[in-house]
Amino acid sequence: MRFFLVAAAGLSVLVGSARAAGPPALGFSASSGSRSASTVSLPSASTPNSPGAISVPVSFTSPPSSPQQLSLSGLHLLWQRAGYAYGIPWSVLAAINKIESNFGQNMGPSSAGAIGWMQFMPSTWLRWGVDADGDGVADPWNATDAIFSAARYLAAAGGQTDISRGVFAYNHADWYVREVLDLARVYGQGGFAQTADLQRLQVSLDAARRQVVAANRDLVAAGAREGRLRAISRSLHTKVDAAALLSDRLAAEKRAVQFDARVDLVHTATEAARTRLEQAQAALDAARQQAQAPSFSQGVGTLLAAPAYQSSYVFPVGGGPKLVSVGHDHHDYPAADIAAPAGSPVYALSDGVVINAWGTPDPRCGIGLTIRTQDGLVWTYCHLAYLEPSVTDGVSLSAGTPVGLVGATGHATGPHLHLQLQPPTEFPQNQPWFQGFAGKAFRWQDAPTPLEPSGAAAATRVFSVIPESSDATGDGMIGFTRGGA
């Protein structure tokens, strides 16, 4: 028999309006994102939908042709109303909405099949989905329906009295509970203004990273093209020098001069690409400067992909366990392939000195660097989309210094950081510092990701074990079918 964990003792109560859930009747206005101004009677959280009790859109597991989008102010109103209706802090609904779909910007379907604004599994939606806007259809792609359904779902899992328990039911992962509740505390303490400010900051930071990746890609391509043409130019000038007859020499000179005009045009394009990269670098530096102070706040660092510190080490890729994952093995030799979205920040994993750095892609390793850390180990990073201009041979780096952005240059099938020891005698994943970041900076792809690292001192657990096969326990805890997004 398999088991799963449920929250038995909650984390601290979050800020937010809440009341006991019953079958409330609410009125909506058009500004809230609803499609009906009539009073809506919401189902209780105590009992799931019976089979066929709700109507769903045809092919409701597929996104609509024109996905709904709402402003943050409209979403904030929905979080508050849904939280009040089902006794769940609005800030928790906001945090889940942010982590699961980036406030509706990435509604799936996910790799696990989760859908809509709040990333429900289809089977779970049929049991707990709500027609909250009164149009007769419970639609996971509609913000009103999805947010109220998430509030009902959390309440059914005991979230009114133990919010960590409710969040764990939403996604059975310790790191997920911590990430949601950390972010919810920030939202709850700062209110809507803080929520909006952080969203603008992240959008700016992500856009700046994307611009750097694109500009560097253009510069690398332009530089490669110029290099090829200059090689041809050298060959043409060699033929000039080798010509024995004056007529042949003049003809060869004409060809070389004409070709050099073409080289000059390509060189101009290369310099223009370099200028665009410098401008993108400046914009990224400015965005990082703005993010520096708030990224130290608990719950915000992961959102802004700030470095995660532990002792003298930093996990080399930012973004947290929602976005960053690692397998225990590599396909053919000891190394770690750290999967993360393209453009994710890459950091120096410890204090050290750069032995070698290259901004032009190597056929196998792509763009990368090799660094000797203070403990005497030598590490190589591969497949970067971009290398920071400050990362050069012989430069000293502090742990957490940005060194580049995740990419797929060289021999790579997708965006990731290839990390290996030199020589590759051991899997990086086996090192205690690496394992200590499991559930904090990344999740394991091929195994459960515990909150505490292996071998850590026993801590007071906030979860107890119940049989997964039970649909509901005697204390009302519901076992959901929600999978990771």
GROMACS .gro file of C-alpha atoms in nm:
model
  485
    1MET     CA    1   0.000   0.000   0.000
    2ARG     CA    2   0.128   0.345  -0.093
    3PHE     CA    3   0.111   0.639   0.144
    4PHE     CA    4   0.109   1.014   0.115
    5LEU     CA    5   0.153   1.297   0.360
    6VAL     CA    6  -0.113   1.541   0.477
    7ALA     CA    7  -0.070   1.841   0.698
    8ALA     CA    8  -0.147   1.768   1.059
    9ALA     CA    9  -0.021   2.086   1.216
   10GLY     CA   10  -0.040   2.411   1.019
   11LEU     CA   11   0.208   2.683   0.964
   12SER     CA   12   0.124   3.025   1.100
   13VAL     CA   13  -0.212   3.173   1.003
   14LEU     CA   14  -0.188   3.396   0.698
   15VAL     CA   15  -0.333   3.739   0.657
   16GLY     CA   16  -0.671   3.743   0.484
   17SER     CA   17  -1.044   3.763   0.533
   18ALA     CA   18  -1.204   3.427   0.603
   19ARG     CA   19  -1.523   3.281   0.740
   20ALA     CA   20  -1.670   2.934   0.776
   21ALA     CA   21  -1.775   2.779   0.447
   22GLY     CA   22  -2.138   2.698   0.385
   23PRO     CA   23  -2.350   2.724   0.071
   24PRO     CA   24  -2.320   3.104   0.031
   25ALA     CA   25  -2.511   3.317  -0.219
   26LEU     CA   26  -2.306   3.592  -0.380
   27GLY     CA   27  -2.378   3.868  -0.629
   28PHE     CA   28  -2.126   3.962  -0.896
   29SER     CA   29  -2.071   4.263  -1.116
   30ALA     CA   30  -1.923   4.264  -1.464
   31SER     CA   31  -1.600   4.422  -1.333
   32SER     CA   32  -1.523   4.110  -1.130
   33GLY     CA   33  -1.478   3.903  -1.443
   34SER     CA   34  -1.814   3.726  -1.416
   35ARG     CA   35  -2.055   3.682  -1.704
   36SER     CA   36  -2.369   3.702  -1.496
   37ALA     CA   37  -2.490   3.972  -1.262
   38SER     CA   38  -2.739   3.742  -1.092
   39THR     CA   39  -2.700   3.600  -0.745
   40VAL     CA   40  -2.511   3.270  -0.746
   41SER     CA   41  -2.554   2.993  -0.489
   42LEU     CA   42  -2.221   2.825  -0.435
   43PRO     CA   43  -2.188   2.458  -0.337
   44SER     CA   44  -2.061   2.362   0.004
   45ALA     CA   45  -1.704   2.243   0.052
   46SER     CA   46  -1.818   1.951   0.263
   47THR     CA   47  -1.928   1.727  -0.025
   48PRO     CA   48  -1.781   1.688  -0.376
   49ASN     CA   49  -1.993   1.710  -0.690
   50SER     CA   50  -2.189   1.398  -0.771
   51PRO     CA   51  -2.131   1.250  -1.119
   52GLY     CA   52  -2.291   1.473  -1.382
   53ALA     CA   53  -2.376   1.745  -1.130
   54ILE     CA   54  -2.195   2.018  -1.322
   55SER     CA   55  -2.185   2.114  -1.686
   56VAL     CA   56  -1.841   2.171  -1.837
   57PRO     CA   57  -1.738   2.312  -2.174
   58VAL     CA   58  -1.708   2.075  -2.467
   59SER     CA   59  -1.344   1.954  -2.473
   60PHE     CA   60  -1.286   2.133  -2.145
   61THR     CA   61  -0.938   1.982  -2.120
   62SER     CA   62  -0.825   2.193  -2.418
   63PRO     CA   63  -0.768   2.569  -2.395
   64PRO     CA   64  -1.020   2.798  -2.565
   65SER     CA   65  -0.918   2.973  -2.886
   66SER     CA   66  -0.914   3.308  -2.703
   67PRO     CA   67  -0.810   3.246  -2.341
   68GLN     CA   68  -0.956   3.488  -2.088
   69GLN     CA   69  -0.722   3.746  -1.940
   70LEU     CA   70  -0.792   3.970  -1.639
   71SER     CA   71  -0.610   4.258  -1.478
   72LEU     CA   72  -0.448   4.207  -1.139
   73SER     CA   73  -0.710   4.432  -0.982
   74GLY     CA   74  -0.986   4.214  -1.125
   75LEU     CA   75  -0.811   3.901  -0.998
   76HIS     CA   76  -0.760   4.058  -0.656
   77LEU     CA   77  -1.136   4.109  -0.626
   78LEU     CA   78  -1.194   3.744  -0.716
   79TRP     CA   79  -0.933   3.618  -0.467
   80GLN     CA   80  -1.099   3.820  -0.192
   81ARG     CA   81  -1.454   3.709  -0.274
   82ALA     CA   82  -1.363   3.344  -0.317
   83GLY     CA   83  -1.155   3.348   0.000
   84TYR     CA   84  -1.440   3.503   0.197
   85ALA     CA   85  -1.691   3.256   0.057
   86TYR     CA   86  -1.492   2.947   0.160
   87GLY     CA   87  -1.287   3.067   0.456
   88ILE     CA   88  -0.949   3.072   0.279
   89PRO     CA   89  -0.700   3.366   0.295
   90TRP     CA   90  -0.708   3.557  -0.033
   91SER     CA   91  -0.328   3.568  -0.031
   92VAL     CA   92  -0.308   3.189  -0.056
   93LEU     CA   93  -0.536   3.192  -0.360
   94ALA     CA   94  -0.319   3.464  -0.510
   95ALA     CA   95  -0.001   3.266  -0.447
   96ILE     CA   96  -0.144   2.949  -0.602
   97ASN     CA   97  -0.273   3.151  -0.898
   98LYS     CA   98   0.074   3.298  -0.944
   99ILE     CA   99   0.270   2.974  -0.906
  100GLU     CA  100   0.034   2.759  -1.110
  101SER     CA  101  -0.042   2.980  -1.411
  102ASN     CA  102   0.141   3.312  -1.360
  103PHE     CA  103  -0.194   3.485  -1.319
  104GLY     CA  104  -0.335   3.326  -1.634
  105GLN     CA  105  -0.032   3.370  -1.859
  106ASN     CA  106   0.047   2.997  -1.873
  107MET     CA  107  -0.269   2.793  -1.831
  108GLY     CA  108  -0.151   2.469  -1.986
  109PRO     CA  109  -0.237   2.192  -2.026
  110SER     CA  110   0.074   2.110  -1.826
  111SER     CA  111   0.291   1.804  -1.882
  112ALA     CA  112   0.081   1.629  -1.616
  113GLY     CA  113  -0.247   1.736  -1.779
  114ALA     CA  114  -0.342   2.014  -1.535
  115ILE     CA  115  -0.556   2.286  -1.688
  116GLY     CA  116  -0.679   2.640  -1.649
  117TRP     CA  117  -0.627   2.936  -1.421
  118MET     CA  118  -0.559   2.727  -1.111
  119GLN     CA  119  -0.424   2.411  -1.280
  120PHE     CA  120  -0.675   2.145  -1.183
  121MET     CA  121  -0.650   1.789  -1.304
  122PRO     CA  122  -0.963   1.718  -1.513
  123SER     CA  123  -1.087   1.443  -1.280
  124THR     CA  124  -1.049   1.673  -0.980
  125TRP     CA  125  -1.232   1.952  -1.160
  126LEU     CA  126  -1.532   1.726  -1.217
  127ARG     CA  127  -1.549   1.659  -0.842
  128TRP     CA  128  -1.482   2.010  -0.713
  129GLY     CA  129  -1.540   2.254  -1.000
  130VAL     CA  130  -1.782   2.540  -0.937
  131ASP     CA  131  -2.000   2.748  -1.168
  132ALA     CA  132  -1.926   3.063  -0.971
  133ASP     CA  133  -2.034   3.320  -1.229
  134GLY     CA  134  -2.381   3.175  -1.286
  135ASP     CA  135  -2.358   3.107  -1.659
  136GLY     CA  136  -2.451   2.741  -1.618
  137VAL     CA  137  -2.102   2.606  -1.695
  138ALA     CA  138  -1.815   2.521  -1.461
  139ASP     CA  139  -1.515   2.623  -1.671
  140PRO     CA  140  -1.153   2.584  -1.549
  141TRP     CA  141  -1.044   2.836  -1.814
  142ASN     CA  142  -1.270   3.100  -1.658
  143ALA     CA  143  -1.100   3.291  -1.375
  144THR     CA  144  -1.413   3.326  -1.161
  145ASP     CA  145  -1.499   2.957  -1.177
  146ALA     CA  146  -1.138   2.844  -1.128
  147ILE     CA  147  -1.056   3.066  -0.830
  148PHE     CA  148  -1.377   2.986  -0.644
  149SER     CA  149  -1.318   2.616  -0.717
  150ALA     CA  150  -0.967   2.638  -0.574
  151ALA     CA  151  -1.105   2.802  -0.258
  152ARG     CA  152  -1.363   2.525  -0.224
  153TYR     CA  153  -1.096   2.261  -0.283
  154LEU     CA  154  -0.870   2.406  -0.011
  155ALA     CA  155  -1.159   2.433   0.233
  156ALA     CA  156  -1.258   2.072   0.171
  157ALA     CA  157  -0.904   1.969   0.259
  158GLY     CA  158  -0.921   2.143   0.595
  159GLY     CA  159  -0.765   2.471   0.484
  160GLN     CA  160  -1.001   2.682   0.695
  161THR     CA  161  -0.826   2.570   1.013
  162ASP     CA  162  -0.493   2.440   0.880
  163ILE     CA  163  -0.392   2.614   0.560
  164SER     CA  164  -0.071   2.416   0.514
  165ARG     CA  165  -0.284   2.101   0.513
  166GLY     CA  166  -0.508   2.246   0.245
  167VAL     CA  167  -0.217   2.352   0.026
  168PHE     CA  168  -0.054   2.011   0.059
  169ALA     CA  169  -0.375   1.855  -0.074
  170TYR     CA  170  -0.345   2.085  -0.376
  171ASN     CA  171  -0.002   1.944  -0.459
  172HIS     CA  172   0.151   1.664  -0.253
  173ALA     CA  173   0.496   1.820  -0.213
  174ASP     CA  174   0.655   1.975   0.094
  175TRP     CA  175   0.843   2.230  -0.115
  176TYR     CA  176   0.517   2.336  -0.280
  177VAL     CA  177   0.354   2.405   0.055
  178ARG     CA  178   0.646   2.618   0.165
  179GLU     CA  179   0.664   2.807  -0.165
  180VAL     CA  180   0.291   2.889  -0.166
  181LEU     CA  181   0.278   2.993   0.198
  182ASP     CA  182   0.598   3.198   0.182
  183LEU     CA  183   0.465   3.391  -0.116
  184ALA     CA  184   0.121   3.422   0.042
  185ARG     CA  185   0.275   3.585   0.351
  186VAL     CA  186   0.443   3.845   0.131
  187TYR     CA  187   0.120   3.914  -0.057
  188GLY     CA  188  -0.083   3.924   0.264
  189GLN     CA  189   0.151   4.161   0.444
  190GLY     CA  190   0.191   4.399   0.150
  191GLY     CA  191  -0.161   4.381   0.014
  192PHE     CA  192  -0.258   4.430  -0.348
  193ALA     CA  193   0.002   4.703  -0.405
  194GLN     CA  194   0.283   4.462  -0.310
  195THR     CA  195   0.136   4.189  -0.529
  196ALA     CA  196   0.121   4.423  -0.829
  197ASP     CA  197   0.469   4.565  -0.767
  198LEU     CA  198   0.625   4.219  -0.752
  199GLN     CA  199   0.447   4.114  -1.069
  200ARG     CA  200   0.575   4.421  -1.256
  201LEU     CA  201   0.924   4.357  -1.122
  202GLN     CA  202   0.925   3.995  -1.233
  203VAL     CA  203   0.786   4.082  -1.577
  204SER     CA  204   1.061   4.341  -1.619
  205LEU     CA  205   1.332   4.100  -1.505
  206ASP     CA  206   1.211   3.814  -1.724
  207ALA     CA  207   1.180   4.043  -2.026
  208ALA     CA  208   1.533   4.176  -1.972
  209ARG     CA  209   1.671   3.821  -1.957
  210ARG     CA  210   1.489   3.726  -2.276
  211GLN     CA  211   1.626   4.031  -2.453
  212VAL     CA  212   1.980   3.943  -2.350
  213VAL     CA  213   1.938   3.585  -2.471
  214ALA     CA  214   1.801   3.703  -2.807
  215ALA     CA  215   2.064   3.975  -2.850
  216ASN     CA  216   2.348   3.737  -2.766
  217ARG     CA  217   2.209   3.477  -3.007
  218ASP     CA  218   2.207   3.741  -3.283
  219LEU     CA  219   2.561   3.851  -3.198
  220VAL     CA  220   2.695   3.495  -3.196
  221ALA     CA  221   2.530   3.427  -3.533
  222ALA     CA  222   2.658   3.754  -3.682
  223GLY     CA  223   3.008   3.690  -3.549
  224ALA     CA  224   3.011   3.338  -3.693
  225ARG     CA  225   2.900   3.467  -4.031
  226GLU     CA  226   3.164   3.738  -4.029
  227GLY     CA  227   3.427   3.482  -3.935
  228ARG     CA  228   3.334   3.262  -4.230
  229LEU     CA  229   3.347   3.555  -4.473
  230ARG     CA  230   3.682   3.675  -4.339
  231ALA     CA  231   3.822   3.327  -4.396
  232ILE     CA  232   3.710   3.348  -4.759
  233SER     CA  233   3.857   3.700  -4.784
  234ARG     CA  234   4.195   3.574  -4.664
  235SER     CA  235   4.183   3.301  -4.925
  236LEU     CA  236   4.109   3.554  -5.199
  237HIS     CA  237   4.397   3.779  -5.091
  238THR     CA  238   4.627   3.476  -5.088
  239LYS     CA  239   4.535   3.418  -5.454
  240VAL     CA  240   4.628   3.779  -5.530
  241ASP     CA  241   4.976   3.727  -5.391
  242ALA     CA  242   5.009   3.397  -5.576
  243ALA     CA  243   4.911   3.533  -5.918
  244ALA     CA  244   5.206   3.524  -6.160
  245LEU     CA  245   5.057   3.732  -6.441
  246LEU     CA  246   4.962   4.098  -6.393
  247SER     CA  247   4.621   4.040  -6.551
  248ASP     CA  248   4.548   3.752  -6.315
  249ARG     CA  249   4.667   3.961  -6.022
  250LEU     CA  250   4.440   4.253  -6.114
  251ALA     CA  251   4.142   4.022  -6.157
  252ALA     CA  252   4.211   3.857  -5.823
  253GLU     CA  253   4.246   4.197  -5.653
  254LYS     CA  254   3.911   4.305  -5.798
  255ARG     CA  255   3.740   3.994  -5.661
  256ALA     CA  256   3.904   4.039  -5.321
  257VAL     CA  257   3.811   4.409  -5.297
  258GLN     CA  258   3.452   4.342  -5.399
  259PHE     CA  259   3.427   4.063  -5.145
  260ASP     CA  260   3.580   4.285  -4.875
  261ALA     CA  261   3.296   4.531  -4.928
  262ARG     CA  262   3.061   4.247  -4.840
  263VAL     CA  263   3.271   4.166  -4.533
  264ASP     CA  264   3.248   4.529  -4.425
  265LEU     CA  265   2.868   4.517  -4.443
  266VAL     CA  266   2.859   4.202  -4.231
  267HIS     CA  267   3.102   4.361  -3.984
  268THR     CA  268   2.868   4.659  -3.953
  269ALA     CA  269   2.582   4.418  -3.878
  270THR     CA  270   2.798   4.244  -3.616
  271GLU     CA  271   2.876   4.574  -3.444
  272ALA     CA  272   2.507   4.668  -3.449
  273ALA     CA  273   2.429   4.334  -3.283
  274ARG     CA  274   2.699   4.403  -3.024
  275THR     CA  275   2.543   4.741  -2.948
  276ARG     CA  276   2.200   4.581  -2.904
  277LEU     CA  277   2.351   4.328  -2.663
  278GLU     CA  278   2.518   4.604  -2.462
  279GLN     CA  279   2.185   4.785  -2.438
  280ALA     CA  280   2.012   4.462  -2.329
  281GLN     CA  281   2.287   4.402  -2.072
  282ALA     CA  282   2.232   4.750  -1.930
  283ALA     CA  283   1.857   4.689  -1.906
  284LEU     CA  284   1.919   4.357  -1.727
  285ASP     CA  285   2.158   4.522  -1.482
  286ALA     CA  286   1.894   4.785  -1.405
  287ALA     CA  287   1.624   4.521  -1.354
  288ARG     CA  288   1.853   4.323  -1.123
  289GLN     CA  289   1.925   4.635  -0.921
  290GLN     CA  290   1.553   4.696  -0.872
  291ALA     CA  291   1.501   4.332  -0.770
  292GLN     CA  292   1.794   4.317  -0.530
  293ALA     CA  293   1.620   4.444  -0.218
  294PRO     CA  294   1.285   4.261  -0.246
  295SER     CA  295   1.454   3.935  -0.348
  296PHE     CA  296   1.590   3.900   0.006
  297SER     CA  297   1.235   3.879   0.141
  298GLN     CA  298   1.123   3.525   0.221
  299GLY     CA  299   0.896   3.399  -0.054
  300VAL     CA  300   1.011   3.652  -0.313
  301GLY     CA  301   1.360   3.520  -0.385
  302THR     CA  302   1.225   3.214  -0.567
  303LEU     CA  303   0.979   3.428  -0.759
  304LEU     CA  304   1.262   3.649  -0.888
  305ALA     CA  305   1.501   3.352  -0.936
  306ALA     CA  306   1.749   3.494  -0.686
  307PRO     CA  307   2.037   3.269  -0.575
  308ALA     CA  308   1.962   3.013  -0.303
  309TYR     CA  309   2.238   3.003  -0.040
  310GLN     CA  310   2.337   2.723   0.194
  311SER     CA  311   2.662   2.739   0.388
  312SER     CA  312   2.939   2.828   0.141
  313TYR     CA  313   2.745   2.702  -0.161
  314VAL     CA  314   2.484   2.846  -0.395
  315PHE     CA  315   2.266   2.635  -0.620
  316PRO     CA  316   2.385   2.725  -0.970
  317VAL     CA  317   2.040   2.780  -1.129
  318GLY     CA  318   1.770   3.013  -0.998
  319GLY     CA  319   1.394   2.965  -1.014
  320GLY     CA  320   1.312   2.714  -0.740
  321PRO     CA  321   1.170   2.361  -0.746
  322LYS     CA  322   0.863   2.457  -0.947
  323LEU     CA  323   1.085   2.533  -1.249
  324VAL     CA  324   1.421   2.366  -1.182
  325SER     CA  325   1.466   1.988  -1.176
  326VAL     CA  326   1.750   1.736  -1.176
  327GLY     CA  327   1.780   1.362  -1.231
  328HIS     CA  328   2.004   1.150  -1.012
  329ASP     CA  329   2.191   1.018  -1.315
  330HIS     CA  330   2.338   1.149  -1.639
  331HIS     CA  331   2.296   0.969  -1.968
  332ASP     CA  332   2.656   0.855  -2.018
  333TYR     CA  333   2.899   0.980  -1.748
  334PRO     CA  334   2.900   1.150  -1.407
  335ALA     CA  335   2.738   1.493  -1.449
  336ALA     CA  336   2.420   1.680  -1.360
  337ASP     CA  337   2.180   1.811  -1.621
  338ILE     CA  338   1.987   2.084  -1.439
  339ALA     CA  339   1.672   2.148  -1.639
  340ALA     CA  340   1.529   2.501  -1.627
  341PRO     CA  341   1.353   2.742  -1.863
  342ALA     CA  342   1.571   2.914  -2.119
  343GLY     CA  343   1.702   3.242  -1.981
  344SER     CA  344   1.699   3.130  -1.616
  345PRO     CA  345   1.989   3.288  -1.424
  346VAL     CA  346   2.305   3.086  -1.362
  347TYR     CA  347   2.526   3.159  -1.060
  348ALA     CA  348   2.874   3.080  -0.934
  349LEU     CA  349   2.819   2.784  -0.701
  350SER     CA  350   3.090   2.892  -0.456
  351ASP     CA  351   3.377   3.137  -0.418
  352GLY     CA  352   3.635   3.059  -0.683
  353VAL     CA  353   3.854   3.161  -0.975
  354VAL     CA  354   3.760   3.122  -1.341
  355ILE     CA  355   4.011   2.896  -1.516
  356ASN     CA  356   3.856   2.927  -1.860
  357ALA     CA  357   3.551   3.103  -2.005
  358TRP     CA  358   3.420   3.109  -2.361
  359GLY     CA  359   3.136   3.315  -2.506
  360THR     CA  360   3.149   3.150  -2.850
  361PRO     CA  361   2.974   2.812  -2.858
  362ASP     CA  362   3.190   2.502  -2.846
  363PRO     CA  363   3.045   2.220  -3.065
  364ARG     CA  364   2.980   1.999  -2.761
  365CYS     CA  365   2.970   2.220  -2.452
  366GLY     CA  366   2.829   2.534  -2.613
  367ILE     CA  367   2.890   2.857  -2.420
  368GLY     CA  368   3.037   2.795  -2.077
  369LEU     CA  369   3.312   2.827  -1.820
  370THR     CA  370   3.534   2.630  -1.586
  371ILE     CA  371   3.583   2.748  -1.228
  372ARG     CA  372   3.808   2.627  -0.945
  373THR     CA  373   3.620   2.673  -0.618
  374GLN     CA  374   3.776   2.748  -0.279
  375ASP     CA  375   3.764   2.381  -0.176
  376GLY     CA  376   3.996   2.292  -0.465
  377LEU     CA  377   3.731   2.131  -0.686
  378VAL     CA  378   3.706   2.223  -1.053
  379TRP     CA  379   3.362   2.264  -1.212
  380THR     CA  380   3.255   2.309  -1.574
  381TYR     CA  381   2.930   2.476  -1.684
  382CYS     CA  382   2.796   2.402  -2.035
  383HIS     CA  383   2.516   2.506  -2.276
  384LEU     CA  384   2.468   2.865  -2.154
  385ALA     CA  385   2.268   3.098  -2.377
  386TYR     CA  386   2.480   3.388  -2.258
  387LEU     CA  387   2.799   3.442  -2.059
  388GLU     CA  388   2.831   3.754  -1.844
  389PRO     CA  389   3.100   3.986  -1.988
  390SER     CA  390   3.260   4.008  -1.643
  391VAL     CA  391   3.332   3.633  -1.646
  392THR     CA  392   3.679   3.608  -1.798
  393ASP     CA  393   3.986   3.391  -1.748
  394GLY     CA  394   4.149   3.450  -1.410
  395VAL     CA  395   3.869   3.657  -1.255
  396SER     CA  396   3.764   3.581  -0.895
  397LEU     CA  397   3.393   3.519  -0.833
  398SER     CA  398   3.193   3.518  -0.512
  399ALA     CA  399   2.926   3.256  -0.447
  400GLY     CA  400   2.602   3.374  -0.605
  401THR     CA  401   2.762   3.599  -0.866
  402PRO     CA  402   2.562   3.587  -1.193
  403VAL     CA  403   2.769   3.412  -1.460
  404GLY     CA  404   2.515   3.369  -1.739
  405LEU     CA  405   2.174   3.245  -1.848
  406VAL     CA  406   2.047   2.893  -1.916
  407GLY     CA  407   2.039   2.789  -2.279
  408ALA     CA  408   2.087   2.499  -2.517
  409THR     CA  409   2.403   2.592  -2.707
  410GLY     CA  410   2.636   2.319  -2.824
  411HIS     CA  411   2.524   1.956  -2.817
  412ALA     CA  412   2.200   1.994  -2.620
  413THR     CA  413   1.842   1.882  -2.678
  414GLY     CA  414   1.680   2.144  -2.457
  415PRO     CA  415   1.755   2.425  -2.212
  416HIS     CA  416   1.958   2.310  -1.913
  417LEU     CA  417   2.283   2.367  -1.729
  418HIS     CA  418   2.526   2.080  -1.767
  419LEU     CA  419   2.739   2.075  -1.451
  420GLN     CA  420   3.031   1.840  -1.402
  421LEU     CA  421   3.347   1.798  -1.203
  422GLN     CA  422   3.683   1.804  -1.379
  423PRO     CA  423   3.776   1.526  -1.415
  424PRO     CA  424   3.422   1.380  -1.402
  425THR     CA  425   3.489   1.125  -1.128
  426GLU     CA  426   3.169   1.180  -0.927
  427PHE     CA  427   2.809   1.281  -0.983
  428PRO     CA  428   2.756   1.635  -0.850
  429GLN     CA  429   2.419   1.511  -0.723
  430ASN     CA  430   2.600   1.292  -0.470
  431GLN     CA  431   2.766   1.585  -0.297
  432PRO     CA  432   2.599   1.683   0.034
  433TRP     CA  433   2.577   2.051  -0.062
  434PHE     CA  434   2.388   1.961  -0.380
  435GLN     CA  435   2.146   1.728  -0.201
  436GLY     CA  436   2.087   1.997   0.061
  437PHE     CA  437   1.917   2.212  -0.201
  438ALA     CA  438   1.656   1.945  -0.285
  439GLY     CA  439   1.312   2.090  -0.222
  440LYS     CA  440   1.460   2.438  -0.178
  441ALA     CA  441   1.623   2.521  -0.512
  442PHE     CA  442   1.522   2.222  -0.726
  443ARG     CA  443   1.313   1.905  -0.730
  444TRP     CA  444   1.424   1.556  -0.823
  445GLN     CA  445   1.292   1.439  -1.158
  446ASP     CA  446   1.311   1.070  -1.076
  447ALA     CA  447   1.233   1.049  -0.703
  448PRO     CA  448   1.030   1.223  -0.430
  449THR     CA  449   1.179   1.548  -0.309
  450PRO     CA  450   1.188   1.567   0.072
  451LEU     CA  451   1.190   1.894   0.263
  452GLU     CA  452   1.499   1.803   0.462
  453PRO     CA  453   1.820   1.676   0.301
  454SER     CA  454   1.924   1.317   0.360
  455GLY     CA  455   2.097   1.276   0.696
  456ALA     CA  456   1.964   1.602   0.841
  457ALA     CA  457   1.874   1.615   1.210
  458ALA     CA  458   1.518   1.513   1.278
  459ALA     CA  459   1.277   1.805   1.281
  460THR     CA  460   0.924   1.842   1.411
  461ARG     CA  461   0.705   1.732   1.123
  462VAL     CA  462   0.394   1.918   1.024
  463PHE     CA  463   0.266   1.617   0.829
  464SER     CA  464   0.126   1.281   0.931
  465VAL     CA  465   0.088   0.969   0.719
  466ILE     CA  466  -0.252   0.837   0.611
  467PRO     CA  467  -0.337   0.572   0.349
  468GLU     CA  468  -0.359   0.722   0.002
  469SER     CA  469  -0.632   0.478  -0.094
  470SER     CA  470  -0.873   0.641   0.149
  471ASP     CA  471  -1.093   0.900  -0.025
  472ALA     CA  472  -1.173   1.073   0.301
  473THR     CA  473  -1.056   1.017   0.654
  474GLY     CA  474  -1.261   1.033   0.967
  475ASP     CA  475  -1.156   1.392   1.026
  476GLY     CA  476  -1.275   1.506   0.685
  477MET     CA  477  -0.940   1.512   0.505
  478ILE     CA  478  -0.995   1.464   0.132
  479GLY     CA  479  -0.749   1.273  -0.088
  480PHE     CA  480  -0.725   1.460  -0.419
  481THR     CA  481  -0.606   1.347  -0.761
  482ARG     CA  482  -0.416   1.668  -0.833
  483GLY     CA  483  -0.080   1.608  -1.000
  484GLY     CA  484   0.218   1.838  -1.026
  485ALA     CA  485   0.192   2.100  -1.299
   0.00000   0.00000   0.00000
